């Protein structure tokens, strides 16, 4: 049983205009106590960790926020604490999200020496006006420099995040961003359609009429274009929003995110982090200040809860089956393998979700692929309308 660990770093130098993540600008003074609390959360969880969870961690993901704001000693403290209290598998993927403007060659080299072997960079766009609209603090040159630095530091799995479907964006603008990203020849690309979140600056500008609401048809055209260009460039489309280029004998899929898509267990550590352990979906207290206070107030907890747990939702068998199917359908190549589902639940998915699957088949959103073993997956059309397919199960 391999386990993953997500670590949330809720600090940014500035808030981007579209972002509603649990992250804060101007709280840098909390970084040091926050790192101390993270190590304590790991230690407390480690005390009552069942044996079946020991030495099973195969992926660690530093997400945020902007984890690259942390100095390497902070990353080291967390990794050392994880190794000591949870234990690692021999082959460990350590990913770190980075804002290109916050990276230097020395910093990336230090991260790499600590074992960070996958870096995810916020590229977003190659167009200056779009970067400004999004409130990004970096330029295209910063990304190019960061990619070079990571490559020269020996990091062999690099991801770029890109956003499409922006107000006023044209297909030519999007093509320019895709070409700029492709020219960097990284191993992985994550492409996200812009969503307008409540309480963001972007939502405010749209409400006030300064910007049009993003057009869903245009976003679908961007997605189509990306599918064509990335496939032609040798990338494998393996998840609705993710593409990887096989290199150095590795498919370069994100092993950490595969853990989520396969509906397997993971720890969620830090403020507002979500975990899935021992039949519970767990949510930590949201604000970093309260997180530090809560963690420091307790020195013990009953597994799978930590001192920072705010909510715990039990997941019954039916929900687990539904989640396994929904998350698995995101894997556009592999889909949900019938045999694996049967091995896990002792039931055929066609039996459990007969009506839902039938409706999706009739709408042309999913298909059975008659390979050995047989699998259910989204059609190309279904990939465009992924959310509609998922709604069948809600
Ligand atoms: S850098 Fe990322 S997490 Fe921070 S505000 Fe921007 S989008 Fe949000």
CSV table of N, CA and C and ligand atoms in Angstrom, one decimal, residues 12 14-16 18-19 21 23 64-66 99 136, ligand 1:
chain,number,residue,atom,x,y,z
A,12,UNK,N,2.0,33.6,-0.4
A,12,UNK,CA,2.3,34.2,-1.7
A,12,UNK,C,2.8,35.6,-1.5
A,14,UNK,N,2.0,38.0,-3.6
A,14,UNK,CA,0.9,38.8,-4.0
A,14,UNK,C,-0.2,37.9,-4.4
A,15,UNK,N,-1.4,38.4,-4.4
A,15,UNK,CA,-2.5,37.6,-4.7
A,15,UNK,C,-2.8,37.7,-6.2
A,16,UNK,N,-2.9,36.6,-7.0
A,16,UNK,CA,-3.2,36.7,-8.4
A,16,UNK,C,-4.7,37.0,-8.5
A,18,UNK,N,-7.1,35.8,-10.2
A,18,UNK,CA,-8.1,34.7,-10.5
A,18,UNK,C,-8.1,33.7,-9.3
A,19,UNK,N,-7.2,33.9,-8.4
A,19,UNK,CA,-6.9,32.8,-7.4
A,19,UNK,C,-7.8,32.8,-6.2
A,21,UNK,N,-7.4,30.1,-4.0
A,21,UNK,CA,-6.8,29.1,-3.1
A,21,UNK,C,-6.6,29.6,-1.7
A,23,UNK,N,-4.5,30.8,0.3
A,23,UNK,CA,-3.1,31.4,0.4
A,23,UNK,C,-3.2,32.8,0.8
A,64,UNK,N,0.7,24.9,-3.0
A,64,UNK,CA,0.3,26.1,-2.3
A,64,UNK,C,-0.8,26.9,-3.0
A,65,UNK,N,-0.6,28.2,-2.8
A,65,UNK,CA,0.5,29.0,-2.3
A,65,UNK,C,1.7,28.9,-3.2
A,66,UNK,N,2.8,29.4,-2.6
A,66,UNK,CA,4.1,29.4,-3.3
A,66,UNK,C,5.1,28.7,-2.4
A,99,UNK,N,7.0,29.4,-8.2
A,99,UNK,CA,6.7,30.6,-8.9
A,99,UNK,C,8.0,31.1,-9.6
A,136,UNK,N,0.1,38.0,-12.4
A,136,UNK,CA,1.3,37.2,-12.1
A,136,UNK,C,2.5,38.1,-11.9
B,1,LIG,S1,0.9,32.3,-7.0
B,1,LIG,FE1,-0.6,30.6,-7.2
B,1,LIG,S2,-1.4,30.3,-5.2
B,1,LIG,FE2,-0.3,32.3,-5.2
B,1,LIG,S3,-2.0,33.8,-5.6
B,1,LIG,FE3,-1.0,33.3,-7.6
B,1,LIG,S4,-2.3,31.6,-8.3
B,1,LIG,FE4,-2.8,31.8,-6.1
